[in-house]
Short mmCIF file of C-alpha atoms in Angstrom, two decimals:
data_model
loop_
_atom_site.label_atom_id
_atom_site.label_comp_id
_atom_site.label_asym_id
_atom_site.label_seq_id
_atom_site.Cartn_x
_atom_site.Cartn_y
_atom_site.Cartn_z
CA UNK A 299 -28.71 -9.28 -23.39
CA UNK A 300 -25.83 -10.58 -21.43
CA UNK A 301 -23.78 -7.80 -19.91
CA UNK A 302 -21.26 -10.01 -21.16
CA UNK A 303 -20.23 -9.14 -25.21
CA UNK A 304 -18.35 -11.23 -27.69
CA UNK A 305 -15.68 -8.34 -28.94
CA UNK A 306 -16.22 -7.00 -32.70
CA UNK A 307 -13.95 -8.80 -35.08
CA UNK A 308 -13.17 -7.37 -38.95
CA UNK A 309 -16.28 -7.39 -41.56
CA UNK A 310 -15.33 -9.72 -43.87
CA UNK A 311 -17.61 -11.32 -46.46
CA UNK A 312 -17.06 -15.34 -45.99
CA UNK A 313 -20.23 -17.14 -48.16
CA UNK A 314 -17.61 -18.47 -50.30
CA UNK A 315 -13.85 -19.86 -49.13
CA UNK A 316 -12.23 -21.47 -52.19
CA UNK A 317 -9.04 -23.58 -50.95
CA UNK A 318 -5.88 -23.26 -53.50
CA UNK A 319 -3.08 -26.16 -53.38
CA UNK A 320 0.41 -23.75 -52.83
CA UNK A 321 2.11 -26.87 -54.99
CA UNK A 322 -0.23 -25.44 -58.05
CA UNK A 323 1.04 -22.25 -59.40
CA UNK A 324 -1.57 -22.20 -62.66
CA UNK A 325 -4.11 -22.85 -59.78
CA UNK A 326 -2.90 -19.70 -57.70
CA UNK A 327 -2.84 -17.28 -60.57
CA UNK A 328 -6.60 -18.29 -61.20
CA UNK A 329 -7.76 -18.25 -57.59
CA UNK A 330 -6.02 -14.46 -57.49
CA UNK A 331 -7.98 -13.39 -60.95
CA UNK A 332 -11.73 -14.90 -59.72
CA UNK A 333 -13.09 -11.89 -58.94
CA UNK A 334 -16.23 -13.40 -57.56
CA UNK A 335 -15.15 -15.61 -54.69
CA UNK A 336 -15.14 -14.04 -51.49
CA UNK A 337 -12.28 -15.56 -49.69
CA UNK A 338 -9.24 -18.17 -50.59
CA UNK A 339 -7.40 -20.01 -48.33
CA UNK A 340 -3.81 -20.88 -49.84
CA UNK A 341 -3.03 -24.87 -48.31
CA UNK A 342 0.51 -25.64 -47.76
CA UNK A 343 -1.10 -28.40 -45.70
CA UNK A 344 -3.40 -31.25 -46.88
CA UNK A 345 -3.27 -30.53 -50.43
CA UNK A 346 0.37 -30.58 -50.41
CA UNK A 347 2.51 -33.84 -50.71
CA UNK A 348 5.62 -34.00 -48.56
CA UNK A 349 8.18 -33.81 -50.72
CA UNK A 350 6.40 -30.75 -52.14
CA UNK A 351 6.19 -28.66 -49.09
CA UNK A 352 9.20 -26.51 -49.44
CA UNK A 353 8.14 -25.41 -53.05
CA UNK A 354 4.90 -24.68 -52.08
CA UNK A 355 5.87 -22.46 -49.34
CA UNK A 356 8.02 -20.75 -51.61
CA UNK A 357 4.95 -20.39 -54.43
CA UNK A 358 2.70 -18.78 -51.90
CA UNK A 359 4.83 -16.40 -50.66
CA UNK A 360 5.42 -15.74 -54.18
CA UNK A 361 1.78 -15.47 -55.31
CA UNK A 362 1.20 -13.51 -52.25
CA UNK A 363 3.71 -10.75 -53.41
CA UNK A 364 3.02 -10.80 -56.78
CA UNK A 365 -0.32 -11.47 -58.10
CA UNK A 366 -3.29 -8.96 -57.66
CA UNK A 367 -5.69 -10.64 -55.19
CA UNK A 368 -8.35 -7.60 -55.46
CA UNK A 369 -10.89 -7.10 -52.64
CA UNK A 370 -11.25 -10.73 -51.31
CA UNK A 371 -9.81 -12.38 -48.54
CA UNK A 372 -6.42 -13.81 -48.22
CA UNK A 373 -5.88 -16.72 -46.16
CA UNK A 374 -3.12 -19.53 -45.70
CA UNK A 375 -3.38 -23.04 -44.24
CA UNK A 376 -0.47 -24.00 -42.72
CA UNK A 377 1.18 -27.16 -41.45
CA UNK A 378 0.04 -29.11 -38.13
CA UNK A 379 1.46 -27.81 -34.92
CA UNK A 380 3.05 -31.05 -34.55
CA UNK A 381 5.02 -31.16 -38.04
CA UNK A 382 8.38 -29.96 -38.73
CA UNK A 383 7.27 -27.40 -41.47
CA UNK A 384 4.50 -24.98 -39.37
CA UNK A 385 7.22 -22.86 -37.73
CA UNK A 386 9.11 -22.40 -41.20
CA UNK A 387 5.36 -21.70 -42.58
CA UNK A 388 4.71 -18.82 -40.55
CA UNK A 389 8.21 -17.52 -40.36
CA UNK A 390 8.88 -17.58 -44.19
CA UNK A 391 5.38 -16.17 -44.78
CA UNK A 392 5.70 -13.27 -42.25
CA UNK A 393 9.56 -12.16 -42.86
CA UNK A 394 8.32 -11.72 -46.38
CA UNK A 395 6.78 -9.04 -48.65
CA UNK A 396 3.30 -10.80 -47.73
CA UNK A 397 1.56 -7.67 -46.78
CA UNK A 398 -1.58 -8.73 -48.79
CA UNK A 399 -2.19 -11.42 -46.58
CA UNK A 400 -5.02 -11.78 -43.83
CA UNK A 401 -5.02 -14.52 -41.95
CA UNK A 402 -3.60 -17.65 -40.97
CA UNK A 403 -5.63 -21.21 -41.12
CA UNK A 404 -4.66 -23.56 -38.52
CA UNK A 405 -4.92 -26.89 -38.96
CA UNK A 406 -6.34 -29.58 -36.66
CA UNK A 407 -6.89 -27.31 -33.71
CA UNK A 408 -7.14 -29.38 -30.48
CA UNK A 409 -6.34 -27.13 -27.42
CA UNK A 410 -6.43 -23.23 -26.43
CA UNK A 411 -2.54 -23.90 -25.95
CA UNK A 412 -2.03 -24.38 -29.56
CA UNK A 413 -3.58 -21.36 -30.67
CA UNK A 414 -1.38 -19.30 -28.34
CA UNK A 415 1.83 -21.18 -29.12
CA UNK A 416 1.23 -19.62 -32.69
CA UNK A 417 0.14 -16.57 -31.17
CA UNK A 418 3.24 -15.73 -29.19
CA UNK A 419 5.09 -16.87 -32.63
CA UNK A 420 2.81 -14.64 -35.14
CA UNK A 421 3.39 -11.23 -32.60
CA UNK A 422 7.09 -11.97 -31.99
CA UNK A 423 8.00 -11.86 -35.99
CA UNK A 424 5.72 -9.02 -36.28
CA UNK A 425 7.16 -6.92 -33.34
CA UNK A 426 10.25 -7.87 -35.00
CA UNK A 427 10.01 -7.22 -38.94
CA UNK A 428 7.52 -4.22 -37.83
CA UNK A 429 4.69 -5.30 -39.75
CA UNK A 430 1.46 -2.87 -39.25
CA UNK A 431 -1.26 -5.05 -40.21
CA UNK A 432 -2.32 -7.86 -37.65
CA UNK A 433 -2.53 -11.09 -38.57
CA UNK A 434 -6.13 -12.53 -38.17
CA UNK A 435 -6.38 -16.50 -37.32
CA UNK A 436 -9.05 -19.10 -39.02
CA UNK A 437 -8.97 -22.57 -36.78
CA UNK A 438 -10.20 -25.52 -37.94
CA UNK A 439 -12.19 -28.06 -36.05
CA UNK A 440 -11.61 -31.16 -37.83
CA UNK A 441 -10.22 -33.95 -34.26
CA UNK A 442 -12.41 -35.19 -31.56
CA UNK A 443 -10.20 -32.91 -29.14
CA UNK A 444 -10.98 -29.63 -30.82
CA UNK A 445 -14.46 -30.66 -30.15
CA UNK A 446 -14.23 -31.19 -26.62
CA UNK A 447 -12.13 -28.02 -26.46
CA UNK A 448 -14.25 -25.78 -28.90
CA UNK A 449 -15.10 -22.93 -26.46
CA UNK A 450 -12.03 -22.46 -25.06
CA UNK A 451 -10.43 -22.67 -28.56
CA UNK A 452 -12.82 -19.99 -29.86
CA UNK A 453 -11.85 -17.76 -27.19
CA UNK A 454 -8.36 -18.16 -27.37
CA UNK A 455 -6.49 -15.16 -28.91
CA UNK A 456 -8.02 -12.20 -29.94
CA UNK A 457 -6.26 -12.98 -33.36
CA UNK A 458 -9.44 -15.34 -33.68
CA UNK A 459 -11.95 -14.53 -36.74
CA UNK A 460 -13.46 -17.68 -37.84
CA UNK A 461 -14.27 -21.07 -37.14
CA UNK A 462 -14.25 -23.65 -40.12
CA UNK A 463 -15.50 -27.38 -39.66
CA UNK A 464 -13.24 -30.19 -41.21
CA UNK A 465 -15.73 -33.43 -41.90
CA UNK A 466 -12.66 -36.03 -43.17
CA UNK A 467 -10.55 -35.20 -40.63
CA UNK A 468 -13.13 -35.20 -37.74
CA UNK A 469 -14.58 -38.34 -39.11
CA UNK A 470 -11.01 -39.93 -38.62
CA UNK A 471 -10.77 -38.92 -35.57
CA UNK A 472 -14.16 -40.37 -34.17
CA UNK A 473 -13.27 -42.88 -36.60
CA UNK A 474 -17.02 -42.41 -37.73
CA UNK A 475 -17.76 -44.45 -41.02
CA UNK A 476 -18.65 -41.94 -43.68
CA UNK A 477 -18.88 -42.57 -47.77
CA UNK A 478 -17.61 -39.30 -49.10
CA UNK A 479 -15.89 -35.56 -47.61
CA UNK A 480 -18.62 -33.93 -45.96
CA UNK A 481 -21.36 -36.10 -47.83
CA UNK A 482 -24.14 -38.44 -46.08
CA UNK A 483 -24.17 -42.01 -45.30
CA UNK A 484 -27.62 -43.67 -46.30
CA UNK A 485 -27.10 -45.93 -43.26
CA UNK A 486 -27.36 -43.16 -40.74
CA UNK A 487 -31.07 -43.10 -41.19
CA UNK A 488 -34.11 -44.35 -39.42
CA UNK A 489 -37.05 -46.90 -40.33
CA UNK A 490 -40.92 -45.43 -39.88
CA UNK A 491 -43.31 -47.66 -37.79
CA UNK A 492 -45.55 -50.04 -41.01
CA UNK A 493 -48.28 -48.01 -42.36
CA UNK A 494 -51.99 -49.68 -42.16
CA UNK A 495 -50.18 -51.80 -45.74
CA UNK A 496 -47.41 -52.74 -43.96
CA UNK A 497 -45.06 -50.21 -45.70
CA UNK A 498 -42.08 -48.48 -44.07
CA UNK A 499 -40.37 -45.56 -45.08
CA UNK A 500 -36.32 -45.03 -44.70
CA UNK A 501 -35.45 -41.44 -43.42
CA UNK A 502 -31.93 -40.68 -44.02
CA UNK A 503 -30.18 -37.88 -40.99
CA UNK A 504 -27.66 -35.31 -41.07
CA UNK A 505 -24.89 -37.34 -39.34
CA UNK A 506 -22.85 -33.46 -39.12
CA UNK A 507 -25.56 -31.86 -37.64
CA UNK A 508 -24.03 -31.91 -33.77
CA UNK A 509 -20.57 -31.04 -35.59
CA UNK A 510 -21.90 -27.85 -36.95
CA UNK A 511 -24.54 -26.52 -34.34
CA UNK A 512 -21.86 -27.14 -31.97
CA UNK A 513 -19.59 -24.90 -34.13
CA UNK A 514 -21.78 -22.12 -34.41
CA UNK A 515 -22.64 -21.72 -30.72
CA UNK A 516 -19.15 -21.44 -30.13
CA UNK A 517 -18.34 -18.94 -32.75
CA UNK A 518 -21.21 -16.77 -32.44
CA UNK A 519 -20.56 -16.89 -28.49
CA UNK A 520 -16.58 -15.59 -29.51
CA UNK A 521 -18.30 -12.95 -31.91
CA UNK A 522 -16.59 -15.43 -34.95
CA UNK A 523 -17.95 -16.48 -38.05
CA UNK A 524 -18.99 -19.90 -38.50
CA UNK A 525 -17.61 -21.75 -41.92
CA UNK A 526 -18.85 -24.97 -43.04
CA UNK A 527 -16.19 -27.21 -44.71
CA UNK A 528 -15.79 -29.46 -48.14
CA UNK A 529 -18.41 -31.33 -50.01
CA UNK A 530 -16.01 -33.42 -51.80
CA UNK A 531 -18.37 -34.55 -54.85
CA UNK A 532 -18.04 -31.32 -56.98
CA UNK A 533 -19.87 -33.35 -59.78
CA UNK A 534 -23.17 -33.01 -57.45
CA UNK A 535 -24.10 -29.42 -57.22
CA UNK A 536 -28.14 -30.87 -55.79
CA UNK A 537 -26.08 -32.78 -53.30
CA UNK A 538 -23.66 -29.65 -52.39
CA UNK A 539 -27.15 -27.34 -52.34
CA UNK A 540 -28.61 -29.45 -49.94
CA UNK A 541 -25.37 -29.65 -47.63
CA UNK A 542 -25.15 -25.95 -47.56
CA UNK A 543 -27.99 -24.77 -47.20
CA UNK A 544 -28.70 -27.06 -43.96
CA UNK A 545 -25.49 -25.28 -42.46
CA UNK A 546 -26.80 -21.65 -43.66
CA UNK A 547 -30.35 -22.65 -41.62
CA UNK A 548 -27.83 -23.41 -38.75
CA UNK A 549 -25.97 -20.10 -38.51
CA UNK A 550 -23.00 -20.52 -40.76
CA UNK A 551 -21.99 -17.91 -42.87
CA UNK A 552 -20.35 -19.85 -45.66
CA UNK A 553 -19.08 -22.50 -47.20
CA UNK A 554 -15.82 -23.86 -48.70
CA UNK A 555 -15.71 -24.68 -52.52
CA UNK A 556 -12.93 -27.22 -53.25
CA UNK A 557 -13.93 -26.32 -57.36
CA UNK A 558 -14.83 -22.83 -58.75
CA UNK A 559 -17.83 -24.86 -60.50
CA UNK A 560 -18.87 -24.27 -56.47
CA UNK A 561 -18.07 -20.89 -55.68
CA UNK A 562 -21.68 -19.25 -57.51
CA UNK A 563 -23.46 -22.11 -55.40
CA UNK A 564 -21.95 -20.93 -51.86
CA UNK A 565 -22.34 -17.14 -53.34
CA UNK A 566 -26.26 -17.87 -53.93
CA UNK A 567 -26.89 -19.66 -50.96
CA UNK A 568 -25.56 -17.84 -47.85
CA UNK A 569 -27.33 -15.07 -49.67
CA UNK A 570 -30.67 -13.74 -48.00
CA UNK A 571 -33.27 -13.99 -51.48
CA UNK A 572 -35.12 -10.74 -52.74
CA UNK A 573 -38.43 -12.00 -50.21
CA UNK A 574 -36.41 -12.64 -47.51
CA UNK A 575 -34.73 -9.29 -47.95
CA UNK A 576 -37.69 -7.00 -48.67
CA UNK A 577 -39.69 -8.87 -45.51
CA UNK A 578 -36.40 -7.08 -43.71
CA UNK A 579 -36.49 -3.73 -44.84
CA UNK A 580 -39.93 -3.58 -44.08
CA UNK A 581 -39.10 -4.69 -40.29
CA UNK A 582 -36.71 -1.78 -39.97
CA UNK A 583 -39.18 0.27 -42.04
CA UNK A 584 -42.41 -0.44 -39.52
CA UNK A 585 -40.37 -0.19 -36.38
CA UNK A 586 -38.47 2.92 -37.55
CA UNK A 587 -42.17 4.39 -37.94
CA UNK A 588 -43.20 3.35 -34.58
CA UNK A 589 -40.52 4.81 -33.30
CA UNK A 590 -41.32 8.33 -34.72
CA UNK A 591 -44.47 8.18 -33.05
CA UNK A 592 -43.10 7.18 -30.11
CA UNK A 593 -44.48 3.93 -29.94
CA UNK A 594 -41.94 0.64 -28.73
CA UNK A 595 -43.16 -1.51 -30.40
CA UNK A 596 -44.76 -1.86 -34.25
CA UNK A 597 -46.98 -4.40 -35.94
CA UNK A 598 -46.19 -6.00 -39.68
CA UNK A 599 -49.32 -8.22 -41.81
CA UNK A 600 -50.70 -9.00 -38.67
CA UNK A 601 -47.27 -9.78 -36.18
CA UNK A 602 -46.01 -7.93 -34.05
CA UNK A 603 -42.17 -7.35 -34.33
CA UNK A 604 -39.73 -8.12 -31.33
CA UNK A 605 -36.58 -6.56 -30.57
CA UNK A 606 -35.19 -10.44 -32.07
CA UNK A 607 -36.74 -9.52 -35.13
CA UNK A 608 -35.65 -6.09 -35.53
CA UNK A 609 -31.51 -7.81 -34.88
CA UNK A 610 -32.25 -10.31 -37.44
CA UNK A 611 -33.06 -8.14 -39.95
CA UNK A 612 -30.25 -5.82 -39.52
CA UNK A 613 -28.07 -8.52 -39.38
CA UNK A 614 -29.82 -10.06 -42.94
CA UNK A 615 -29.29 -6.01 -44.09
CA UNK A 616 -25.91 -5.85 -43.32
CA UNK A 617 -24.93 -9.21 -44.82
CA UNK A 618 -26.99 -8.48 -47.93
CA UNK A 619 -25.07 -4.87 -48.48
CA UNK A 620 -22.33 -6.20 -47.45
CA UNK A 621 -22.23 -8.30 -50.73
CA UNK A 622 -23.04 -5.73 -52.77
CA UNK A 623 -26.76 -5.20 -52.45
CA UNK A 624 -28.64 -2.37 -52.74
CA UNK A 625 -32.45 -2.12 -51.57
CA UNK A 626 -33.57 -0.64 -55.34
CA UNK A 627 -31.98 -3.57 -56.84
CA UNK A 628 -35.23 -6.16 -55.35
CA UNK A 629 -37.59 -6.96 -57.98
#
């Protein structure tokens, strides 16, 4: 290892982010009630038209000091940098009785400078209003810029938690051609050589696979978690199982649901299975045996087990507990 070290950020549980229009107060009371989503993000951004911005505001802040939001994660996405209505965002949200809230989203991310501009704002009001609980940041990577800029935006402010990737926006940006939020385009795909009849086969790619790999090296690097954006087709739960689970095999650790229909899906999916699980309590188990012997280094059916194997299965153990799991619960 590196005697370099990404700093330890808060354990939070983040398979599932559902995102909550602040213009929708019906939709707010029944993001606070869910009880099994792990995180919400509150938008007084995209969702939000302009006329309705101000009474958003006000129905988050509201939401935020009245409803019970139990043990999940509170979040808010505010307006661009380069809008009139981000400083009023923070400042409204932060002068308030908002102690329930977590974090901050910011949209649109494109240089280190932005995220300390909103730094230097977030500490100021809560120097000032004497607020005990820090204010965590989410950043989304959704413009060619924040791309180029990803490391140094990851490393930005020790505020930073997470790092969330925007498809829409980014393929705006790159002004990409893409059918649907965060879905594939059957035209980014290659044509096989003729078989010995002459056929040819059509294999479609992941046209967000760069996007996302290039995410999670940059948030594992900053010690952040790595959150994979919208799949807009809620109808499609095969198409949204396929989309996640290809950023899970990447390194993400979740998954926004722009539906509740979504939120089991994400749950399920960034969740290590009952195989996958018991295969890593028996890598702790054999190595914490060869250890009592004094051995360094064990054997399991036949493989021998690396110090890489021994930190993956912690870090499977401490997800899977971490969501409730309990080793005498495996069939």
């Amino acid at each position: 290892m590196s005697f370099t070290q990404a700093p330890e950020k808060p354990a939070r549980l983040n398979r599932s982010e559902l995102a909550v229009p602040g213009s929708n107060r019906r939709f707010l009371e029944k993001a606070a009630a869910d009880n099994d989503v792990d995180a919400v993000f509150l938008d007084l951004e995209d969702a939000v038209a302009i006329e309705a911005k101000e009474e958003a505001r006000k129905n988050v802040i509201e939401a935020l000091g009245d409803l019970d939001w139990g043990e999940k994660t509170v979040s808010v996405r505010i307006n661009g940098l380069d809008t009139p209505y981000m400083y009023r965002d923070v400042v409204d949200l932060l002068e308030a009785r908002t102690d329930r809230l977590d974090l901050i989203m910011i949209p649109k991310v494109g240089t280190a400078s932005d995220v300390y501009a909103l730094d230097m704002l977030v500490t100021q009001i809560e120097t000032a209003m004497g607020r005990k609980k820090r204010i965590g940041f989410e950043m989304l990577i959704e413009t060619a810029i924040g791309m180029m800029n990803i490391d140094a935006i990851a490393g930005a402010s020790p505020r930073n938690e997470s790092l969330h990737f925007g498809a829409a926006d980014y393929a705006a940006s790159t002004k990409a051609d893409t059918t649907q939020i965060g879905g594939p385009n059957p035209r980014y795909s290659v044509l096989t050589d003729p078989d010995e009849n002459g056929r040819r086969e059509v294999h479609w790619n992941d046209m967000w696979h760069y996007a996302i790999n290039r995410m999670v090296v940059a948030a594992r690097a900053h010690g952040l978690r790595p959150i994979d954006g919208p799949f807009g087709d809620f109808s499609d739960p095969d198409g949204f199982t396929f989309h996640a689970n290809r950023a899970m095999v990447l390194g993400c650790d979740g998954k926004w649901a722009i539906h509740p229909s979504q939120i089991p899906l994400c749950n399920k999916l960034f969740s290590p299975s009952d195989d996958e699980m018991k295969k890593a309590y028996a890598i702790l188990d054999a190595m914490a045996e060869a250890r009592a012997k004094g051995q360094g280094a064990a054997a399991l059916d036949g493989k021998l087990i690396d110090l890489a194997s021994i930190r993956q299965a912690e870090t499977m153990v401490a997800k899977f507990e971490a969501g409730g799991g309990a080793r005498d619960q495996l069939g």
